[in-house]
Amino acid sequence: MASEEASLRALESLMTEFFHNCTTNERKREIEELLNNFAQQIGAWRFCLYFLSSTRNDYVMMYSLTVFENLINKMWLGVPSQDKMEIRSCLPKLLLAHHKTLPYFIRNKLCKVIVDIGRQDWPMFYHDFFTNILQLIQSPVTTPLGLIMLKTTSEELACPREDLSVARKEELRKLLLDQVQTVLGLLTGILESIWDKHSATAATPPPSPTSGESGDLLSSLLQSPSAAKLLNQPIPILDTESEYICSLALECLAHLFSWIPLSTSITPSLLTTIFHFARFGCDTRVRKMSSVNGSSQNSVLGQERGRLGVLAMSCINELMSKNCVPMEFEEYLLRMFQQTFYLLQKITKENNAHTVKSRLEELDESYIEKFTDFLRLFVSVHLRRIESYSQFPVVEFLALLFKYTFHQPTHEGYFSCLDIWTLFLDYLTSKIKSRLADKEAVLNRYEDALVLLLTEVLNRIQFRYNQAQLEELDDETLDDDVRSRVEQGQLQQTEWQRYLRQSLEVVAKVMELLPTHAFSTLFPVLQDNLEVYLGLQQFVVTSGTGHRLNITAENDCRRLHCSLRDLSSLLQAVGRLAEYFIGDVFAARFNDALTVVERLVKVTLYGSQIKLYNIETAVPSVLKPDLIDVHAQSLAALQAYAHWLAQFYSEVHRQNPEQFISLVSTTLEAITPLISSKVQEKLLLSACHLLVSLATTVRPVFLISIPAVQKVFNRITDTSAQQLPDKAQVLVCRALSNVLLLPWPNLPESEQQWAVRSTNHASLISALTREYRQLKSNAILPQRKVQLEDNVTDEMLSFFLTLFQGLRVQMGVPFTEQIIQTFLNMFTREQLAESILHEGSTGCRVVEKFLKILQVVVQEPGQVFKPFLPSVISLCMEQVYPIIAERSSPDVKAELFELLFRVLHHNWRYFFKSSVLASVQRGVAEEQMENEAQFSAIMQAFGQSFLQPDIHLFKQNLFYLETLNTKQKLYHKKIFRTTMLFQFVNVLLQVLVHKSHDLLQEEIGIATYNMASVDFDGFYSAFLPEFLASCDGVDSNQKNVLGRNFKMDRDLPSFTQNVHRLVNDLRYYRLCNDSLPPGTVKL
């Protein structure tokens, strides 16, 4: 015993030293090695058993349990059966003796170690494993311990994380399913008895005007008065021990519900009990009591009780998230909804003491989150099922959801509720599209709710109604998480932009369902704010330095700020609705759209004429950005109506186009003053985008003759004028070019005036490139080649790439050949190596651009560029590939493999000459193969790429092979089938075994099937036995079992299941064999 005692003291001092903050990393590594070596010794567990029962040092206990965990999960097969029996008997005794005094994390770890033994040995060698747990639960002294064991068992055995054979996983699940009814009965009993015991002692509050909560809605939700009465019982006050037991029982239920199927084992009494506990979350009295009594004990109690509500809602949501509902369970589901909506009604009930918002603010934030999750699951998964029940009042539910949404205490909560409304509106839209016959009846049922929703969402985006909340939103910081294209191509959005965008999506969806209502709700609000904006003219006075806005009183400035922010939001709303005025409904909604467009044209012209963007104001830091934003948004909103203007043009161009001409001319008058380097970029870009839309989408024939457009032509081609910022310059050039290049709509070819337009376009290009062309004459080139800077080369290649993408046909063959040949000569092996070897450098980008140019070239149909194929393949395989093959960096690889894929995909006949005769006598003549060496080299490169860790490249290349198989039957070609097929299958299976690309399990399984299905006979008779024979780490008996378990199925689901079973069991056998002590003889 002295040695055990001495070892314990030594271990304690080592542990203390290890975790001491003065210990060096070097020393920590030494200690770690020492501890690992100790753990690997046979019989180390005996010492650990002694340590566990004799120490109070947490670190020592944790270490000892880790030794046991490692022994059970990795070495159990090699442990003598006598030792196993001893361990199975000692550890539970240890747990029973010390569970009350052990720190909770040590106790939980010990439970897990015992469950790990059960996972290996129950029921064969550890037959009382589960009965022991049930006994612990049933004995009042050990109920909490039993519940912890039960939850750990559910976690570790239902979905085992460690490697077990598939057969054992299936056996464990079946064993657990056999116990479900007993377990659920026990848990129901525990929760019910605690509730009943404490309900009897709960003092019934005196009746008050607000406590009669069974309103009409409640009685329609809960068909039976007794259920309503049950749910109206006062909530009992629980002692700490009962609270703890209930929380453990609910945690167990939540985990069990995550994997057991919905069935009648989940009884009505269990559901009702869970709902009783869900009421703890919406009970605000507890918090009040704790704040009145002021003791920390009570406030902790309040939080605990709130947590019971959260746990109960987690159980409900686990059941709700299951889409597959057996017939016999539907009635239970209906009952669950009824009970939850009773809770929803309780949460959103107003009375004298509380507004709904203050009530929601008092509830636990996690409870509100769970409740919102419930509502989302209800609408997304079950609404279509439940709506058909006549006794379920959907409209009343929407009224409650409405109250719940618009009283959310946080922005995130409000966003989550808007998502639920979006799901509901999508559901309604698809329902109406599929049932056109009773469309009106469906809409009438929900019309009031939708109009109410629309009005409230619009109010929520206006400072006029919601200033306090909107001012809390951040409009400065871009949020990285939300990657969505907002106005003007910004990739990210601020919190305010996200708020506005999500709100406008709801407005747009209502507009799609109720266009007339939506428009008549939105337009008057827009009008009110426009009046304020258009009325600003009377306050503009001329001062010494320019124009000034004569509004100075603080209150007036604040009101103006709010009105301008609202106008900006409403203009975005009007722009968002543009799509609902075009197409089939153009004529029906023409007058509404015309009213909008006329107002927008008037507003943009007004802003440009009185130059509100340059005006002096009393609060320049606030009002100036507001005025600029309104002006920019009015242009953007008008741009959204470009498709409507185009349709208007095609309808009226024959008869009286005066109204249309006036709209377009006035718009251009509003745009041209803004195309100046003196105008703020936000406004300038909005004007340029609108100009591009007029030139590209609307394309009226008279555009070029409007003086305003000619003014822009002169402005852009005048080299003395100050240049616009790059973005704006590009947009204006695009617009002017499109005015000349794109055909005028509604006119025959003979009236397009191409000759005049071509001359004008040539002079535009000539003016734009004047300075660039002068470079050549000015440059005195030395005799030797100038080494250009990488970033200049990068820009040049970007230019050539665009040139090839857009104008390769017009460039003509000789010029194209000359460019490609120049590049091929330029990219020598040395030059490539130098460019590529600097990771992430501009050099890499230059090579990638060049490969992209070649991708465009090899995709070109016809024979023109076919002569380049040999040199392109040779560049890829002999120059670029050897440099990047062995490098771990992903640079250049994706582009190279895409080029190789394009070479194969678009030039299949370069490798496989398919003759008419061969296709007629299918099966007789095998296709002729040409350039076989190059084809094999490309395939080998693809194979090599699957052995590398880069998961993106793996996914891309697997997709390319699968595409070539779908389109060109790659796997069926003789060369692939006879020399490569099973090499690829082998690589894919090895990848699965090594778990290196686990995220792609499904894709790899499908590709393996597609390859094997080309020659199933060969796969089963030759490949599989060979693959198993070559597997190391498993004995011949295990190989036979693996082979037998792989059934000869030929359908995709069964085959992939067999593959995953093979991989899982192979890993398991290796683990077992590694766990045997050295020198073990196996018979």
Coordinates of N, CA, C and O in Angstrom, one line a residue, residues 817-937:
E817 N -4.3 34.8 -82.2 CA -3.2 33.8 -82.2 C -1.9 34.6 -81.7 O -1.2 34.0 -80.9
Q818 N -1.8 35.8 -82.2 CA -0.6 36.5 -81.8 C -0.5 36.8 -80.3 O 0.5 36.6 -79.7
I819 N -1.7 37.2 -79.7 CA -1.7 37.5 -78.3 C -1.4 36.2 -77.5 O -0.5 36.2 -76.6
I820 N -2.1 35.1 -77.9 CA -1.9 33.9 -77.1 C -0.4 33.4 -77.2 O 0.2 33.0 -76.2
Q821 N 0.1 33.5 -78.4 CA 1.5 33.0 -78.6 C 2.4 33.8 -77.8 O 3.4 33.3 -77.2
T822 N 2.2 35.2 -77.8 CA 3.1 36.1 -77.0 C 3.0 35.6 -75.5 O 4.1 35.5 -74.9
F823 N 1.8 35.4 -75.0 CA 1.7 35.0 -73.6 C 2.4 33.6 -73.3 O 3.1 33.5 -72.4
L824 N 2.2 32.7 -74.3 CA 2.8 31.4 -74.1 C 4.3 31.5 -74.0 O 5.0 30.8 -73.2
N825 N 4.9 32.3 -74.9 CA 6.3 32.5 -74.9 C 6.8 33.2 -73.6 O 7.9 33.0 -73.1
M826 N 5.9 34.1 -73.1 CA 6.3 34.9 -71.9 C 6.4 34.1 -70.7 O 7.2 34.2 -69.8
F827 N 5.4 33.1 -70.6 CA 5.3 32.3 -69.3 C 6.3 31.1 -69.5 O 5.8 30.0 -69.7
T828 N 7.5 31.3 -69.3 CA 8.5 30.2 -69.3 C 8.4 29.5 -68.0 O 7.9 30.0 -67.0
R829 N 9.0 28.3 -67.9 CA 9.0 27.5 -66.7 C 9.6 28.4 -65.5 O 9.1 28.4 -64.4
E830 N 10.8 29.1 -65.8 CA 11.4 29.9 -64.8 C 10.5 31.0 -64.3 O 10.3 31.3 -63.1
Q831 N 9.9 31.7 -65.3 CA 9.0 32.8 -65.0 C 7.8 32.4 -64.1 O 7.5 33.0 -63.2
L832 N 7.3 31.2 -64.5 CA 6.1 30.7 -63.8 C 6.5 30.3 -62.4 O 5.8 30.7 -61.4
A833 N 7.7 29.7 -62.2 CA 8.1 29.3 -60.9 C 8.3 30.5 -60.0 O 7.9 30.5 -58.9
E834 N 8.9 31.5 -60.6 CA 9.2 32.7 -59.8 C 7.8 33.4 -59.4 O 7.7 33.8 -58.3
S835 N 6.9 33.4 -60.3 CA 5.6 34.0 -60.0 C 4.8 33.2 -58.9 O 4.2 33.8 -58.0
I836 N 4.8 31.9 -59.1 CA 3.9 31.1 -58.2 C 4.5 30.9 -56.8 O 3.8 30.8 -55.9
L837 N 5.8 30.9 -56.7 CA 6.4 30.4 -55.4 C 6.2 31.4 -54.3 O 6.4 31.1 -53.2
H838 N 5.8 32.7 -54.6 CA 5.5 33.6 -53.6 C 4.0 33.5 -53.3 O 3.2 34.0 -54.0
E839 N 3.7 32.9 -52.2 CA 2.3 32.6 -51.9 C 1.4 33.9 -51.8 O 1.9 34.9 -51.2
G840 N 0.2 33.8 -52.4 CA -0.7 34.9 -52.3 C -0.2 36.2 -52.9 O -0.7 37.3 -52.7
S841 N 0.8 36.1 -53.8 CA 1.4 37.3 -54.4 C 0.7 37.7 -55.6 O -0.2 37.0 -56.2
T842 N 1.0 38.9 -56.1 CA 0.4 39.4 -57.4 C 0.9 38.4 -58.5 O 0.1 38.2 -59.4
G843 N 2.1 37.9 -58.4 CA 2.6 36.9 -59.4 C 1.6 35.8 -59.6 O 1.3 35.4 -60.7
C844 N 1.1 35.2 -58.5 CA 0.1 34.1 -58.5 C -1.2 34.6 -59.3 O -1.7 33.9 -60.1
R845 N -1.6 35.8 -58.9 CA -2.8 36.4 -59.5 C -2.7 36.5 -61.1 O -3.6 36.3 -61.8
V846 N -1.4 36.9 -61.5 CA -1.2 37.1 -62.9 C -1.3 35.7 -63.6 O -2.0 35.6 -64.6
V847 N -0.7 34.7 -63.0 CA -0.8 33.3 -63.6 C -2.2 32.9 -63.6 O -2.7 32.3 -64.7
E848 N -3.0 33.1 -62.6 CA -4.4 32.7 -62.5 C -5.2 33.4 -63.6 O -6.0 32.8 -64.3
K849 N -4.9 34.7 -63.9 CA -5.6 35.5 -64.9 C -5.3 34.8 -66.3 O -6.2 34.7 -67.1
F850 N -4.0 34.5 -66.5 CA -3.6 33.9 -67.8 C -4.4 32.6 -68.0 O -4.9 32.3 -69.1
L851 N -4.5 31.8 -66.9 CA -5.2 30.5 -67.0 C -6.7 30.7 -67.3 O -7.3 30.0 -68.1
K852 N -7.2 31.8 -66.8 CA -8.6 32.2 -67.1 C -8.8 32.5 -68.5 O -9.8 32.2 -69.2
I853 N -7.8 33.3 -69.1 CA -7.9 33.6 -70.5 C -7.9 32.3 -71.3 O -8.7 32.2 -72.3
L854 N -7.0 31.4 -71.0 CA -7.0 30.1 -71.7 C -8.3 29.3 -71.5 O -8.7 28.6 -72.5
Q855 N -8.9 29.5 -70.4 CA -10.3 28.8 -70.2 C -11.2 29.3 -71.2 O -12.0 28.5 -71.8
V856 N -11.2 30.6 -71.5 CA -12.1 31.2 -72.5 C -11.8 30.7 -73.8 O -12.7 30.3 -74.6
V857 N -10.5 30.6 -74.1 CA -10.1 30.1 -75.5 C -10.5 28.7 -75.7 O -11.0 28.4 -76.8
V858 N -10.2 27.8 -74.7 CA -10.5 26.4 -75.0 C -12.0 26.1 -75.1 O -12.4 25.0 -75.5
Q859 N -12.8 27.0 -74.6 CA -14.3 26.8 -74.6 C -14.9 27.1 -75.9 O -16.0 26.8 -76.2
E860 N -14.1 27.9 -76.7 CA -14.7 28.4 -78.0 C -15.1 27.3 -78.9 O -14.2 26.4 -79.2
P861 N -16.4 27.2 -79.4 CA -16.7 26.1 -80.3 C -16.1 26.3 -81.7 O -15.5 27.4 -81.9
G862 N -16.2 25.3 -82.5 CA -15.6 25.5 -83.9 C -14.1 25.1 -83.8 O -13.6 24.8 -82.8
Q863 N -13.5 25.3 -85.0 CA -12.1 24.8 -85.2 C -11.1 25.9 -85.0 O -9.9 25.6 -85.0
V864 N -11.5 27.1 -84.8 CA -10.6 28.3 -84.9 C -9.4 28.1 -83.9 O -8.2 28.3 -84.3
F865 N -9.7 27.8 -82.7 CA -8.6 27.8 -81.7 C -8.1 26.4 -81.4 O -7.3 26.3 -80.5
K866 N -8.6 25.4 -82.1 CA -8.2 24.1 -81.8 C -6.6 23.9 -81.9 O -6.1 23.1 -81.2
P867 N -6.0 24.5 -82.9 CA -4.5 24.3 -83.0 C -3.8 24.7 -81.7 O -2.6 24.2 -81.5
F868 N -4.4 25.5 -80.8 CA -3.7 25.8 -79.6 C -3.7 24.7 -78.5 O -3.0 24.8 -77.5
L869 N -4.6 23.7 -78.7 CA -4.8 22.8 -77.6 C -3.5 22.1 -77.1 O -3.2 22.0 -75.9
P870 N -2.7 21.6 -78.1 CA -1.5 20.9 -77.6 C -0.6 21.8 -76.7 O -0.1 21.3 -75.7
S871 N -0.4 23.0 -77.2 CA 0.5 23.9 -76.4 C -0.2 24.3 -75.0 O 0.5 24.5 -74.0
V872 N -1.5 24.4 -75.0 CA -2.2 24.7 -73.7 C -2.0 23.6 -72.8 O -1.6 23.7 -71.6
I873 N -2.2 22.3 -73.3 CA -2.1 21.2 -72.4 C -0.7 21.0 -71.9 O -0.4 20.7 -70.8
S874 N 0.3 21.3 -72.9 CA 1.7 21.1 -72.5 C 2.0 22.2 -71.4 O 2.7 21.9 -70.5
L875 N 1.6 23.4 -71.6 CA 1.8 24.4 -70.6 C 1.3 24.0 -69.2 O 2.0 24.1 -68.2
C876 N 0.1 23.4 -69.2 CA -0.5 23.0 -67.9 C 0.3 21.9 -67.3 O 0.6 21.9 -66.1
M877 N 0.5 20.8 -68.1 CA 1.0 19.6 -67.5 C 2.5 19.6 -67.3 O 3.0 18.9 -66.5
E878 N 3.2 20.3 -68.2 CA 4.7 20.2 -68.1 C 5.3 21.4 -67.4 O 6.4 21.3 -66.9
Q879 N 4.5 22.6 -67.4 CA 5.2 23.7 -66.8 C 4.5 24.1 -65.5 O 5.2 24.2 -64.5
V880 N 3.1 24.3 -65.5 CA 2.5 24.8 -64.3 C 2.3 23.7 -63.3 O 2.7 23.8 -62.1
Y881 N 1.8 22.5 -63.7 CA 1.5 21.4 -62.8 C 2.6 21.0 -61.9 O 2.5 20.9 -60.7
P882 N 3.8 20.7 -62.5 CA 5.0 20.3 -61.6 C 5.3 21.3 -60.5 O 5.7 20.9 -59.4
I883 N 5.1 22.6 -60.8 CA 5.4 23.6 -59.7 C 4.5 23.5 -58.6 O 4.8 23.6 -57.4
I884 N 3.2 23.3 -58.9 CA 2.2 23.4 -57.8 C 1.8 22.0 -57.2 O 1.2 22.0 -56.1
A885 N 2.1 20.9 -57.9 CA 1.6 19.6 -57.5 C 1.9 19.3 -56.0 O 1.0 18.9 -55.3
E886 N 3.2 19.6 -55.6 CA 3.5 19.2 -54.2 C 3.4 20.3 -53.2 O 3.6 20.1 -52.0
R887 N 2.9 21.4 -53.6 CA 2.8 22.5 -52.7 C 1.5 22.5 -52.0 O 0.4 22.2 -52.6
S888 N 1.4 22.8 -50.7 CA 0.2 22.8 -50.0 C -0.7 24.0 -50.3 O -1.9 24.0 -50.1
S889 N 0.0 25.1 -50.7 CA -0.8 26.3 -50.9 C -1.8 26.1 -52.0 O -1.6 25.5 -53.1
P890 N -3.0 26.7 -51.8 CA -4.1 26.5 -52.9 C -3.9 27.4 -54.1 O -4.7 27.2 -55.1
D891 N -3.0 28.4 -54.0 CA -2.8 29.3 -55.1 C -2.7 28.6 -56.5 O -2.0 27.5 -56.6
V892 N -3.4 29.1 -57.5 CA -3.3 28.6 -58.9 C -4.0 27.3 -59.1 O -4.5 27.0 -60.2
K893 N -4.1 26.4 -58.1 CA -4.6 25.1 -58.3 C -6.0 25.1 -58.9 O -6.3 24.4 -59.9
A894 N -6.9 25.9 -58.3 CA -8.3 25.8 -58.7 C -8.4 26.2 -60.1 O -9.2 25.6 -60.9
E895 N -7.7 27.3 -60.5 CA -7.8 27.8 -61.9 C -7.2 26.7 -62.9 O -7.7 26.5 -64.0
L896 N -6.1 26.1 -62.5 CA -5.5 25.1 -63.4 C -6.4 23.9 -63.6 O -6.6 23.5 -64.8
F897 N -7.0 23.4 -62.5 CA -7.9 22.3 -62.7 C -9.2 22.7 -63.5 O -9.8 21.9 -64.2
E898 N -9.6 23.9 -63.3 CA -10.8 24.3 -64.1 C -10.4 24.4 -65.6 O -11.2 23.9 -66.4
L899 N -9.2 24.8 -65.9 CA -8.8 24.9 -67.3 C -8.7 23.4 -67.8 O -9.2 23.2 -68.9
L900 N -8.1 22.5 -67.0 CA -8.1 21.1 -67.5 C -9.5 20.5 -67.7 O -9.7 19.8 -68.7
F901 N -10.4 20.9 -66.8 CA -11.8 20.4 -67.0 C -12.4 21.0 -68.3 O -13.0 20.2 -69.1
R902 N -12.1 22.3 -68.5 CA -12.7 22.9 -69.8 C -12.0 22.3 -71.0 O -12.7 22.1 -72.0
V903 N -10.8 22.0 -70.9 CA -10.1 21.3 -72.1 C -10.8 20.0 -72.4 O -11.1 19.7 -73.6
L904 N -11.1 19.2 -71.4 CA -11.8 17.9 -71.6 C -13.2 18.1 -72.0 O -13.7 17.6 -73.0
H905 N -13.9 19.0 -71.3 CA -15.4 19.1 -71.5 C -15.7 19.7 -72.9 O -16.7 19.2 -73.5
H906 N -14.9 20.7 -73.3 CA -15.3 21.3 -74.6 C -14.5 20.8 -75.8 O -14.7 21.2 -76.9
N907 N -13.6 19.9 -75.5 CA -12.7 19.3 -76.6 C -12.6 17.8 -76.5 O -11.6 17.2 -76.7
W908 N -13.8 17.2 -76.2 CA -13.8 15.8 -76.0 C -13.3 15.0 -77.2 O -12.6 14.0 -77.1
R909 N -13.6 15.5 -78.4 CA -13.2 14.8 -79.6 C -11.7 14.9 -79.9 O -11.2 14.2 -80.8
Y910 N -11.0 15.8 -79.2 CA -9.6 15.8 -79.3 C -9.0 14.5 -78.8 O -7.9 14.1 -79.2
F911 N -9.7 13.9 -77.8 CA -9.2 12.7 -77.2 C -10.0 11.4 -77.7 O -9.4 10.4 -77.9
F912 N -11.3 11.6 -78.0 CA -12.1 10.5 -78.4 C -12.8 10.8 -79.7 O -13.7 11.6 -79.7
K913 N -12.3 10.2 -80.8 CA -12.9 10.5 -82.1 C -14.1 9.6 -82.2 O -14.0 8.4 -82.4
S914 N -15.3 10.1 -82.1 CA -16.5 9.2 -82.2 C -16.9 9.2 -83.6 O -17.2 10.3 -84.2
S915 N -16.9 8.1 -84.2 CA -17.3 8.0 -85.6 C -18.8 7.6 -85.7 O -19.3 7.0 -84.8
V916 N -19.4 8.0 -86.8 CA -20.9 7.6 -87.0 C -21.0 6.1 -86.9 O -21.9 5.6 -86.3
L917 N -20.1 5.4 -87.6 CA -20.2 4.0 -87.6 C -20.2 3.4 -86.2 O -21.0 2.5 -85.9
A918 N -19.3 4.0 -85.3 CA -19.2 3.4 -84.0 C -20.5 3.6 -83.2 O -20.9 2.7 -82.5
S919 N -21.1 4.8 -83.4 CA -22.4 5.0 -82.7 C -23.5 4.1 -83.3 O -24.4 3.8 -82.5
V920 N -23.4 3.8 -84.6 CA -24.5 2.9 -85.1 C -24.3 1.5 -84.6 O -25.3 0.9 -84.1
Q921 N -23.1 1.0 -84.6 CA -22.8 -0.4 -84.1 C -22.4 -0.3 -82.7 O -21.3 -0.8 -82.4
R922 N -23.1 0.3 -81.8 CA -22.7 0.5 -80.4 C -22.4 -0.9 -79.8 O -23.1 -1.8 -80.0
G923 N -21.3 -0.9 -79.2 CA -20.8 -2.1 -78.5 C -19.9 -2.9 -79.4 O -19.2 -3.8 -78.9
V924 N -20.0 -2.6 -80.7 CA -19.1 -3.4 -81.6 C -17.7 -2.7 -81.7 O -16.7 -3.2 -81.4
A925 N -17.8 -1.4 -82.1 CA -16.5 -0.7 -82.3 C -16.3 0.2 -81.1 O -17.2 1.0 -80.8
E926 N -15.2 0.1 -80.4 CA -14.9 0.9 -79.3 C -14.4 2.3 -79.9 O -13.7 2.3 -80.9
E927 N -14.7 3.4 -79.2 CA -14.2 4.7 -79.7 C -12.7 4.7 -79.9 O -12.0 4.2 -79.1
Q928 N -12.3 5.4 -81.0 CA -10.9 5.6 -81.2 C -10.3 6.6 -80.1 O -11.0 7.6 -79.8
M929 N -9.1 6.3 -79.6 CA -8.5 7.1 -78.6 C -7.3 7.9 -79.2 O -6.5 7.2 -79.9
E930 N -7.3 9.2 -79.1 CA -6.1 9.9 -79.5 C -5.5 10.7 -78.3 O -6.2 10.9 -77.3
N931 N -4.3 11.1 -78.5 CA -3.6 11.9 -77.4 C -3.7 11.2 -76.1 O -4.0 11.9 -75.1
E932 N -3.5 9.9 -76.1 CA -3.8 9.1 -74.9 C -2.9 9.5 -73.7 O -3.4 9.6 -72.6
A933 N -1.6 9.8 -74.0 CA -0.7 10.2 -72.9 C -1.1 11.4 -72.2 O -1.1 11.5 -71.0
Q934 N -1.6 12.4 -73.0 CA -2.0 13.7 -72.4 C -3.3 13.4 -71.5 O -3.4 13.9 -70.4
F935 N -4.2 12.6 -72.0 CA -5.4 12.3 -71.3 C -5.1 11.6 -69.9 O -5.6 12.0 -68.9
S936 N -4.2 10.6 -70.0 CA -3.8 9.9 -68.8 C -3.1 10.9 -67.8 O -3.4 10.8 -66.6
A937 N -2.3 11.8 -68.3 CA -1.6 12.7 -67.4 C -2.6 13.6 -66.7 O -2.5 13.8 -65.4

